[in-house]
mmCIF file of C-alpha atoms in Angstrom:
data_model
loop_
_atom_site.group_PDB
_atom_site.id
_atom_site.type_symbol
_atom_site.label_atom_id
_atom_site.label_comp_id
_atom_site.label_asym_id
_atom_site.label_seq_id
_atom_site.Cartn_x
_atom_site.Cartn_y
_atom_site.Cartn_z
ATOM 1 C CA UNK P 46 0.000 0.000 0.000
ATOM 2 C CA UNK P 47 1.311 3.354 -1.085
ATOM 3 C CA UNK P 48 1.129 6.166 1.217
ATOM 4 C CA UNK P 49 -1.023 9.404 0.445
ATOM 5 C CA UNK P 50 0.359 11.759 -1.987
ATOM 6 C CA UNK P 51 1.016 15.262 0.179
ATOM 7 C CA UNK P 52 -1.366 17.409 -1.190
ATOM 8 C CA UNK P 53 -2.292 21.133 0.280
ATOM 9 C CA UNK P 54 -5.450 20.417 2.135
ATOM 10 C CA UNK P 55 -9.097 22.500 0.782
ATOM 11 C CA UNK P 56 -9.623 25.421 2.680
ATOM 12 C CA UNK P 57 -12.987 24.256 3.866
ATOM 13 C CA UNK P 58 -11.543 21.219 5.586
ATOM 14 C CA UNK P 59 -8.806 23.685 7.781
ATOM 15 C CA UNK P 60 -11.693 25.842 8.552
ATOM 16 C CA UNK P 61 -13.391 22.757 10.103
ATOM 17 C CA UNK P 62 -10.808 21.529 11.867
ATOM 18 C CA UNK P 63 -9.782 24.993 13.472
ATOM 19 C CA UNK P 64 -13.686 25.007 14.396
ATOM 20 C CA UNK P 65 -13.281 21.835 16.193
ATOM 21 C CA UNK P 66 -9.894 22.442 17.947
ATOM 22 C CA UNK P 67 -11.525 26.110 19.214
ATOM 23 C CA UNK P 68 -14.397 23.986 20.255
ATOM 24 C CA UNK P 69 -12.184 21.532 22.809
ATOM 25 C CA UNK P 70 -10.373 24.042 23.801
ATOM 26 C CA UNK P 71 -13.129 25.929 25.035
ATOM 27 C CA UNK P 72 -14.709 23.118 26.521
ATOM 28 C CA UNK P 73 -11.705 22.404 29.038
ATOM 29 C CA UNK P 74 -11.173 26.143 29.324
ATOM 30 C CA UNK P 75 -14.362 27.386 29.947
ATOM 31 C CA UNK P 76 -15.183 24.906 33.579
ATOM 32 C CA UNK P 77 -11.625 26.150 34.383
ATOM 33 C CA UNK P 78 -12.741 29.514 34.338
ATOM 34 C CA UNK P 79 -16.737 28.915 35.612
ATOM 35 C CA UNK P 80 -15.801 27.047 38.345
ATOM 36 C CA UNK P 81 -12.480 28.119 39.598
ATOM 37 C CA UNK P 82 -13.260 32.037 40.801
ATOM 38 C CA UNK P 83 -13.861 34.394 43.693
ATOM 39 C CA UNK P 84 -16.336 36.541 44.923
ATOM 40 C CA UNK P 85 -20.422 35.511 45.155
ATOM 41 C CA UNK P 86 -23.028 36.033 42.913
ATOM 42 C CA UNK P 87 -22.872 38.071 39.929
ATOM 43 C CA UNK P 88 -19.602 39.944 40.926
ATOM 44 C CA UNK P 89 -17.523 35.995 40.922
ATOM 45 C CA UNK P 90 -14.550 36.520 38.432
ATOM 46 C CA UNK P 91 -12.055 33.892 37.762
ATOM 47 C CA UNK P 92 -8.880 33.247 40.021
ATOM 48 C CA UNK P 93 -5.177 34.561 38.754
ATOM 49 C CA UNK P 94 -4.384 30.781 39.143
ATOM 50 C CA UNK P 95 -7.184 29.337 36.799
ATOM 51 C CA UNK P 96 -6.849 32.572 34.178
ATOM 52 C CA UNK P 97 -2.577 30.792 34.289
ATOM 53 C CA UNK P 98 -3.969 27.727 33.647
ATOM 54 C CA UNK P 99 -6.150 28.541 31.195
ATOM 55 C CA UNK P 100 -3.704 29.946 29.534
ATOM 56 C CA UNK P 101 -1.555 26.843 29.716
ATOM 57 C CA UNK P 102 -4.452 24.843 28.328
ATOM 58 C CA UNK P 103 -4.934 27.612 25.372
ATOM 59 C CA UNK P 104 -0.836 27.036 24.424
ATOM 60 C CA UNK P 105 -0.033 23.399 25.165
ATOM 61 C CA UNK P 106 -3.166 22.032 22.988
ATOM 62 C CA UNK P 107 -1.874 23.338 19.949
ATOM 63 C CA UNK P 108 2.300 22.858 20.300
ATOM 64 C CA UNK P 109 2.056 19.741 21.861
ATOM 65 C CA UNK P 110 -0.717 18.377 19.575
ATOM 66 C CA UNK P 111 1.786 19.409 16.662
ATOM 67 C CA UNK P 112 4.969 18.288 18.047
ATOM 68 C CA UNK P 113 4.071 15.068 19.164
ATOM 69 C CA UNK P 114 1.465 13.883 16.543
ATOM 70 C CA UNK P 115 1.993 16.596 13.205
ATOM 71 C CA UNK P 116 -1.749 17.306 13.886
ATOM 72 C CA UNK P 117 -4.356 18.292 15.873
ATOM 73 C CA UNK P 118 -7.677 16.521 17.401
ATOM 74 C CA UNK P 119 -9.729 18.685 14.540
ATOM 75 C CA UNK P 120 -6.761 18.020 11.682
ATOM 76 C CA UNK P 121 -6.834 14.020 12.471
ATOM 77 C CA UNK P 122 -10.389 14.057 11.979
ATOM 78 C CA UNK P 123 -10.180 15.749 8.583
ATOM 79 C CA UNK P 124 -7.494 13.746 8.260
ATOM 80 C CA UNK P 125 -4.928 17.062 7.786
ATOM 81 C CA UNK P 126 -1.310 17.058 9.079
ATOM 82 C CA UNK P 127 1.253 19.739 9.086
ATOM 83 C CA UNK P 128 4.898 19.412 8.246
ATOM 84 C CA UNK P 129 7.918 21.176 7.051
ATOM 85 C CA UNK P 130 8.064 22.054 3.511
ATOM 86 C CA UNK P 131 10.908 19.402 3.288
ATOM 87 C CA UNK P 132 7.919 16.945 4.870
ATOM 88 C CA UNK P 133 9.780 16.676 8.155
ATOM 89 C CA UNK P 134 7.621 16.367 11.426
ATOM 90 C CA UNK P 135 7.462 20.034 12.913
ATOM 91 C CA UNK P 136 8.708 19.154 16.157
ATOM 92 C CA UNK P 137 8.501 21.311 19.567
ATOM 93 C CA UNK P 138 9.869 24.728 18.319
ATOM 94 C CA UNK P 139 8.295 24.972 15.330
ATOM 95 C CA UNK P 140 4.666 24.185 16.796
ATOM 96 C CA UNK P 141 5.877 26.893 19.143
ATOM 97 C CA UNK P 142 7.058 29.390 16.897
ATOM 98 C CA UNK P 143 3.394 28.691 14.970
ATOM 99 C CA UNK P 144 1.587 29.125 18.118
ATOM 100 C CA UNK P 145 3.466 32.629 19.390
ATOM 101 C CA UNK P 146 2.833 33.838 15.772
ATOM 102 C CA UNK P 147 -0.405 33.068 15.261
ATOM 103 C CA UNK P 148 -1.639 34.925 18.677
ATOM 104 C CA UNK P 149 0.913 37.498 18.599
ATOM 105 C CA UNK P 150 -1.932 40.406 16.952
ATOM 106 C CA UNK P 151 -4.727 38.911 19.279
ATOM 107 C CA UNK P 152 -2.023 39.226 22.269
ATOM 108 C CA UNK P 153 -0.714 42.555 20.943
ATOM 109 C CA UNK P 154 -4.597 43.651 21.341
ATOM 110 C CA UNK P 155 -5.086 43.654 25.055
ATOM 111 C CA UNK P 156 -2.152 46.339 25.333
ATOM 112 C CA UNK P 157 -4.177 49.299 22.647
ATOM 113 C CA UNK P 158 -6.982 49.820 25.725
ATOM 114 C CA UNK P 159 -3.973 51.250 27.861
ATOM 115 C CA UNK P 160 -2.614 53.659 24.864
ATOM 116 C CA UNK P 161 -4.147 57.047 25.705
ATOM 117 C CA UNK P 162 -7.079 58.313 23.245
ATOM 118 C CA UNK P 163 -6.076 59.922 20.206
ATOM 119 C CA UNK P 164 -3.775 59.051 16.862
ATOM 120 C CA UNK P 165 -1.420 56.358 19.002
ATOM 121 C CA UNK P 166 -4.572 54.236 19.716
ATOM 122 C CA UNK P 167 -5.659 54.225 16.366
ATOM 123 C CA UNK P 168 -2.524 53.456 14.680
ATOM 124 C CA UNK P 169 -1.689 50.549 17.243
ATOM 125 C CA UNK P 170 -5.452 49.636 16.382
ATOM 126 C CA UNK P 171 -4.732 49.816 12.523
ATOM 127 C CA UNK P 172 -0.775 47.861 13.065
ATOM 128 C CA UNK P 173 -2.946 45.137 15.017
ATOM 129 C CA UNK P 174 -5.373 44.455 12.008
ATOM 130 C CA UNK P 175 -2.434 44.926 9.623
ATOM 131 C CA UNK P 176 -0.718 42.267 11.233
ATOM 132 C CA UNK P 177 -3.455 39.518 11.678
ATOM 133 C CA UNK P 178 -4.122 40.012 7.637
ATOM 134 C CA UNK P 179 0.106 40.015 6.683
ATOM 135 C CA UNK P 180 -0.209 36.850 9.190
ATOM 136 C CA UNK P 181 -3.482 34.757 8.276
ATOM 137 C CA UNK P 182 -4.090 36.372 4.373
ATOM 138 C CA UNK P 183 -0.843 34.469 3.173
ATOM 139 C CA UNK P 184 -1.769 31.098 4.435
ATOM 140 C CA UNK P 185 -5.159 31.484 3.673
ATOM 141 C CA UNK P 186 -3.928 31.817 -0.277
ATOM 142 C CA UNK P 187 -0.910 30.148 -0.345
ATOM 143 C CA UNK P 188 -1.607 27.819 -3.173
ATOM 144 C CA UNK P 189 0.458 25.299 -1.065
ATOM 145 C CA UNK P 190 -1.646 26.186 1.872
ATOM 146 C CA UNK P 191 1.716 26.246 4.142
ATOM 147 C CA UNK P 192 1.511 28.117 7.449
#
């Protein structure tokens, strides 16, 4: 038996299996964050220690997923991997390097709120979008569908 000719994988089927991977994510996320808080009532917010773990949850999904099996729970089930142009495994500091730059605009966002009013805020608003579409617009059309 042959193995499966590396093809770049329809758009459609990525989508899908980002859908899904958001999806578990947020489902071992979201208890973290419900259940692990202070306060009573309305006014209960979520602990420093869960928002840490959360965030640990959010980053190790993704590289680990990567590093250890070239995909994803969402990319197995479309049956998608990723790997180095070469088609190498991506190994630990690639899936890193894929994670830090593919959250670097969103993380870059929660700093514009603290830029005072005025021209500053709206250019770091402008660089943030700027950067999310020189980031995602590539792979999105990359007839090779790399990223």
């Amino acid at each position: 038996m042959s193995e499966p000719e590396d093809r770049p994988s329809p758009r459609v089927l990525r989508l899908a299996a980002a859908i899904l991977d958001f999806t578990i994510v947020v489902v071992i996320v979201l208890p973290i964050q419900l259940l692990w808080t202070t306060g009573a009532g309305t006014g209960r917010t979520p602990t420093t220690g869960s928002n840490w773990l959360a965030l640990a949850v959010i980053a190790a999904y993704p590289i680990a997923s990567l590093a250890l099996r070239n995909c994803t729970a969402g990319k197995w089930l479309f049956n998608l991997r990723v790997q180095r142009s070469d088609g190498r495994p991506v190994g630990w500091t690639a899936s890193a390097v894929r994670f830090v730059v593919s959250v670097a605009p969103i993380i870059g966002g929660f700093w514009i709120p603290r830029i005072p009013e005025g021209a500053g805020r709206t250019a770091a608003s402008i660089a943030q979008v700027a950067l999310m579409l020189a980031i995602y617009l590539p792979i999105v059309f990359d007839p090779l569908r790399r990223g």
